[in-house]
XYZ file of C-alpha atoms in Angstrom:
382
model
C 178.758 100.873 -70.399
C 179.906 98.114 -68.040
C 180.706 94.837 -69.775
C 178.814 91.645 -69.011
C 181.976 89.917 -67.753
C 182.789 92.739 -65.325
C 179.178 92.840 -64.147
C 179.188 89.094 -63.417
C 182.486 89.407 -61.543
C 181.134 92.087 -59.217
C 177.841 90.217 -58.905
C 179.644 87.043 -57.772
C 181.734 89.072 -55.319
C 178.548 90.607 -53.938
C 176.958 87.151 -53.563
C 180.094 85.853 -51.816
C 180.188 88.747 -49.334
C 176.437 88.429 -48.731
C 176.553 84.665 -48.115
C 179.730 84.715 -46.041
C 178.375 87.447 -43.778
C 174.937 85.850 -43.716
C 176.209 82.434 -42.606
C 178.120 83.971 -39.694
C 175.227 86.147 -38.533
C 172.726 83.304 -39.023
C 174.821 80.914 -36.925
C 175.173 83.503 -34.176
C 171.419 84.051 -34.162
C 170.671 80.309 -34.009
C 173.201 79.549 -31.260
C 172.730 82.612 -29.057
C 170.629 82.052 -25.894
C 169.195 85.560 -26.393
C 167.664 84.748 -29.778
C 166.761 81.334 -31.223
C 168.446 79.683 -28.238
C 169.957 76.524 -29.718
C 173.182 76.378 -27.660
C 174.452 73.202 -29.323
C 177.266 74.175 -31.718
C 178.393 70.599 -32.393
C 174.858 69.589 -33.344
C 174.549 72.580 -35.679
C 177.882 71.746 -37.318
C 176.843 68.110 -37.750
C 173.657 69.268 -39.471
C 175.797 71.290 -41.878
C 178.128 68.375 -42.559
C 175.312 65.852 -42.951
C 173.393 68.098 -45.342
C 176.490 69.011 -47.396
C 177.621 65.395 -47.579
C 174.173 64.232 -48.705
C 173.944 66.879 -51.441
C 177.480 66.080 -52.608
C 176.631 62.363 -52.746
C 173.577 63.049 -54.910
C 175.567 65.271 -57.266
C 178.427 62.773 -57.590
C 176.753 59.369 -57.481
C 173.144 59.944 -58.550
C 173.107 62.909 -60.941
C 176.786 62.461 -61.893
C 177.386 66.204 -62.172
C 181.076 65.647 -61.435
C 183.322 62.611 -61.527
C 184.777 61.493 -58.178
C 188.540 61.655 -57.775
C 190.313 58.308 -57.958
C 191.484 57.823 -54.390
C 192.963 54.719 -52.806
C 192.180 53.702 -49.233
C 195.749 54.581 -48.266
C 195.370 58.154 -49.509
C 191.983 58.439 -47.824
C 193.361 57.162 -44.517
C 196.553 59.235 -44.558
C 195.197 62.417 -46.140
C 191.431 62.863 -45.956
C 190.969 61.565 -42.406
C 193.545 63.866 -40.725
C 192.337 66.857 -42.745
C 188.736 66.068 -41.789
C 189.716 65.800 -38.121
C 191.219 69.299 -38.076
C 188.346 70.591 -40.180
C 185.791 69.243 -37.713
C 187.788 70.686 -34.807
C 187.982 74.152 -36.367
C 184.215 74.184 -36.910
C 183.471 72.857 -33.450
C 185.629 75.408 -31.624
C 184.732 78.262 -33.963
C 180.991 77.766 -33.579
C 181.274 77.291 -29.815
C 182.892 80.737 -29.564
C 179.571 82.298 -30.653
C 178.107 81.279 -27.292
C 180.607 83.435 -25.392
C 181.806 86.395 -27.482
C 180.370 88.777 -30.069
C 180.569 88.427 -33.841
C 182.529 91.673 -34.084
C 185.191 90.479 -31.643
C 185.375 87.092 -33.374
C 186.127 88.821 -36.682
C 188.871 90.813 -34.984
C 190.395 87.640 -33.560
C 190.324 86.072 -37.030
C 193.004 88.559 -38.023
C 195.324 86.065 -36.267
C 194.757 83.570 -39.080
C 197.906 84.551 -41.041
C 199.951 84.318 -37.843
C 198.676 80.840 -37.024
C 199.154 79.572 -40.552
C 202.640 81.043 -40.852
C 203.719 79.400 -37.581
C 202.208 76.033 -38.524
C 203.813 76.186 -41.981
C 207.225 76.789 -40.396
C 206.595 74.001 -37.899
C 205.800 71.603 -40.737
C 208.823 72.715 -42.721
C 206.973 74.065 -45.752
C 207.763 77.740 -45.134
C 210.811 79.636 -43.928
C 211.061 82.217 -41.170
C 211.552 85.678 -42.683
C 212.149 88.969 -40.929
C 209.668 90.949 -43.047
C 206.874 88.413 -42.539
C 207.731 88.076 -38.836
C 207.359 91.853 -38.431
C 203.902 91.708 -40.036
C 202.885 88.821 -37.791
C 204.069 90.780 -34.753
C 202.048 93.790 -35.893
C 198.926 91.659 -36.313
C 199.418 90.098 -32.873
C 199.869 93.488 -31.190
C 196.715 94.754 -32.900
C 194.673 91.776 -31.708
C 195.985 92.209 -28.157
C 194.999 95.904 -28.192
C 191.582 95.027 -29.599
C 191.108 92.359 -26.915
C 192.083 94.815 -24.195
C 189.405 97.184 -25.471
C 186.682 94.511 -25.539
C 184.013 95.422 -22.984
C 182.535 91.911 -22.766
C 185.835 90.051 -22.917
C 185.410 86.352 -22.199
C 188.501 84.188 -21.810
C 186.619 80.950 -22.569
C 185.183 82.235 -25.839
C 188.533 83.742 -26.834
C 190.342 80.449 -26.212
C 187.726 78.558 -28.234
C 188.142 80.935 -31.180
C 191.951 80.959 -31.092
C 192.008 77.152 -30.843
C 189.673 76.966 -33.836
C 191.989 79.290 -35.773
C 195.013 77.069 -35.133
C 193.006 73.939 -36.009
C 192.093 75.594 -39.304
C 195.755 76.511 -39.862
C 196.759 72.869 -39.448
C 194.003 71.852 -41.856
C 195.232 74.292 -44.482
C 198.848 73.188 -44.187
C 197.885 69.509 -44.257
C 195.783 70.149 -47.354
C 198.867 71.559 -49.059
C 201.254 68.866 -47.827
C 199.062 65.781 -48.073
C 196.642 66.392 -50.925
C 198.145 68.887 -53.342
C 201.600 67.334 -53.301
C 199.953 64.038 -54.246
C 198.356 65.738 -57.220
C 194.808 65.623 -55.823
C 192.836 68.778 -56.579
C 189.327 68.730 -55.166
C 186.592 71.047 -56.376
C 183.829 72.163 -53.965
C 181.594 69.170 -54.703
C 184.258 66.459 -54.431
C 185.673 68.133 -51.322
C 182.281 67.914 -49.644
C 181.837 64.375 -50.941
C 185.018 63.105 -49.250
C 185.507 65.404 -46.257
C 181.997 66.217 -44.962
C 181.004 62.617 -44.040
C 184.345 62.007 -42.334
C 184.017 65.271 -40.375
C 180.504 64.238 -39.350
C 181.912 61.013 -37.858
C 184.606 62.908 -35.956
C 182.031 65.303 -34.534
C 179.838 62.431 -33.365
C 182.192 61.560 -30.481
C 182.194 65.007 -28.780
C 178.487 65.353 -29.569
C 177.700 62.057 -27.811
C 179.746 63.016 -24.759
C 178.891 66.713 -24.461
C 175.617 67.592 -26.169
C 173.534 64.433 -26.233
C 173.084 64.491 -22.432
C 172.017 68.156 -22.668
C 169.414 67.368 -25.303
C 167.943 64.660 -23.073
C 167.482 66.830 -19.982
C 166.596 70.194 -21.501
C 163.857 71.258 -23.889
C 165.600 72.199 -27.119
C 163.448 73.678 -29.867
C 163.988 72.317 -33.346
C 162.586 74.119 -36.368
C 163.144 72.207 -39.622
C 163.004 75.256 -41.885
C 165.430 77.217 -39.735
C 168.066 74.492 -39.860
C 167.395 73.637 -43.510
C 167.838 77.249 -44.638
C 170.905 77.622 -42.412
C 172.569 74.545 -43.924
C 171.539 75.639 -47.434
C 173.223 79.029 -46.959
C 176.401 77.313 -45.766
C 176.376 75.032 -48.812
C 175.706 77.924 -51.207
C 178.715 79.773 -49.774
C 181.021 76.987 -50.947
C 179.760 77.251 -54.506
C 179.841 81.069 -54.532
C 183.525 80.952 -53.627
C 184.148 78.638 -56.570
C 182.510 81.187 -58.906
C 184.511 84.071 -57.432
C 187.822 82.232 -57.738
C 187.133 81.486 -61.383
C 186.674 85.160 -62.272
C 188.996 87.163 -60.030
C 192.583 87.254 -58.900
C 194.201 86.883 -55.495
C 194.318 90.624 -54.801
C 190.610 91.103 -55.570
C 189.665 88.213 -53.317
C 191.724 89.588 -50.445
C 190.210 93.045 -50.816
C 186.738 91.466 -50.847
C 187.638 89.564 -47.663
C 188.709 92.737 -45.862
C 185.573 94.538 -47.052
C 183.456 91.625 -45.819
C 185.038 91.815 -42.357
C 184.271 95.515 -41.960
C 180.702 95.060 -43.223
C 180.229 92.125 -40.865
C 181.524 94.060 -37.859
C 179.172 96.952 -38.647
C 176.156 94.717 -39.304
C 176.698 92.681 -36.143
C 176.432 95.792 -33.976
C 173.087 96.611 -35.602
C 171.596 93.101 -35.528
C 172.994 92.235 -32.093
C 172.846 95.421 -29.965
C 174.832 93.783 -27.173
C 177.878 93.723 -29.503
C 179.367 97.005 -28.370
C 182.448 98.240 -30.204
C 184.879 100.560 -28.421
C 187.424 102.955 -29.857
C 190.204 100.681 -28.639
C 188.580 97.790 -30.535
C 188.759 99.759 -33.770
C 192.313 100.967 -33.162
C 193.522 97.455 -32.369
C 191.774 95.938 -35.373
C 193.137 98.719 -37.568
C 196.680 97.890 -36.443
C 196.107 94.188 -37.090
C 194.603 94.963 -40.480
C 197.691 96.967 -41.456
C 199.787 93.887 -40.718
C 197.439 91.689 -42.763
C 197.518 94.098 -45.730
C 201.322 94.262 -45.626
C 201.464 90.462 -45.446
C 199.193 90.154 -48.468
C 201.360 92.635 -50.371
C 204.479 90.593 -49.618
C 202.786 87.394 -50.769
C 201.545 88.959 -54.012
C 205.022 90.379 -54.642
C 206.619 86.981 -54.024
C 204.187 85.244 -56.375
C 204.839 87.767 -59.153
C 208.587 87.496 -58.616
C 208.423 83.710 -58.867
C 206.404 83.998 -62.083
C 208.963 86.355 -63.604
C 211.788 84.028 -62.575
C 210.005 81.016 -64.018
C 209.422 82.825 -67.298
C 212.857 84.403 -67.619
C 214.619 81.191 -68.705
C 212.263 80.260 -71.556
C 212.136 83.914 -72.601
C 215.929 84.074 -72.883
C 216.001 80.813 -74.832
C 213.333 82.145 -77.178
C 215.215 85.395 -77.765
C 218.480 83.572 -78.440
C 216.699 81.255 -80.818
C 215.182 84.201 -82.655
C 218.582 85.846 -83.043
C 220.097 82.669 -84.386
C 217.323 82.221 -86.909
C 217.314 85.946 -87.731
C 213.681 85.622 -88.453
C 211.155 88.366 -87.859
C 208.085 86.338 -88.670
C 208.205 84.048 -85.632
C 206.016 85.203 -82.760
C 206.204 83.775 -79.275
C 203.894 85.408 -76.686
C 205.781 87.034 -73.811
C 203.169 85.845 -71.368
C 202.980 82.257 -72.533
C 202.034 80.007 -69.691
C 201.173 82.874 -67.375
C 197.675 82.509 -65.977
C 196.398 85.733 -64.504
C 193.771 85.735 -61.809
C 195.332 83.208 -59.511
C 193.816 80.378 -61.417
C 196.853 78.282 -61.930
C 199.989 77.011 -60.337
C 200.739 75.070 -57.220
C 201.499 77.727 -54.688
C 203.169 77.084 -51.414
C 201.155 76.569 -48.300
C 201.713 80.164 -47.342
C 200.026 81.258 -50.533
C 196.522 79.867 -50.227
C 193.312 81.860 -50.393
C 190.394 80.701 -48.378
C 187.458 81.801 -46.433
C 187.066 80.872 -42.842
C 183.455 80.081 -43.569
C 184.097 77.831 -46.543
C 187.420 76.041 -46.393
C 186.392 72.925 -48.207
C 187.857 74.144 -51.473
C 191.377 72.789 -51.762
C 192.147 73.321 -55.416
C 195.590 74.292 -56.592
C 193.918 77.450 -57.820
C 193.834 78.672 -54.245
C 197.196 80.137 -53.580
C 197.525 81.874 -50.214
C 197.401 80.655 -46.652
C 197.414 84.172 -45.272
C 194.314 86.323 -44.940
C 191.652 83.687 -45.042
C 189.208 85.612 -46.931
C 187.480 83.145 -48.882
C 187.562 77.804 -45.987
C 184.842 77.073 -44.914
C 182.953 75.942 -44.755
C 180.136 76.472 -45.723
C 181.248 75.565 -42.501
C 179.106 77.538 -40.527
C 181.931 79.057 -38.637
């Protein structure tokens, strides 16, 4: 008989995979000229940010579900604003890619996320170049190149948008680690939305005014309230589902769920969007990239466990010496004292953060892996 705890864990994982896949497919359907035909990705992203920010404001200021983080104007200006700028950019470019390339190919390109984050982390001086990690990054890159070569409807514009969005997200992740976490600020999903969503909305207003406002004035754009409300609600729900998953599972489980989600999404996209043709070379290339991602995740998990053992070895030795000196057999000190399983503790390095590309607003210290971005963003709508 399956326990209630285990059942809830798998149920939350199922909800996460369902929402994450649903947000991506829903956004593609809304933006695609062949379906709902709302080719305004910045407008759609602003709707998401406005809705999320409004809900977060109600929860924080009106219903007082959570207490806002004490944040000075200096921290807001030097931390939240730059993070919001990269966040808005990643959503803008990521959503724009849906206008040019298929969902399946976008998911294959997202395998580059560990590569981008690793390079940005080295550039910012918070990670070191390592031969084993470099080999994995090279393997991922080769796989993505092979997959791109096999793409029947390859579009250079859409590919550049997606890759640019990936690097913008990598900068956001690294800045979150450097600017917020090192200042001791840990934001839960609600407070993250409360601070970052309104600022991202403001950043998106400038490109919207220059690029999409003129289009809305000269062309007849259909606007269905319930379509956009349900779309924004799904994106918001994704953020909270990730919070539930993180609280009940470990880093390995989350990464496996992320890989499973990608394969399910690729398969579903070919059914829902028949024009998304997948070739054998696509699968081979993505398989190669996935091998690199899996190896990278293994290295990161191994490093985290090694660091935990190292951190515990000193107090363990002190405890053992103390026991010998006292020659007492009735003193018990747990061997795993201070060790939080499930990735729910510790301040990992930037290269150890776990996030979802669709919901990256969670920047708690509980997220420890900047590699396979299974779980940002965003209820982002990316």
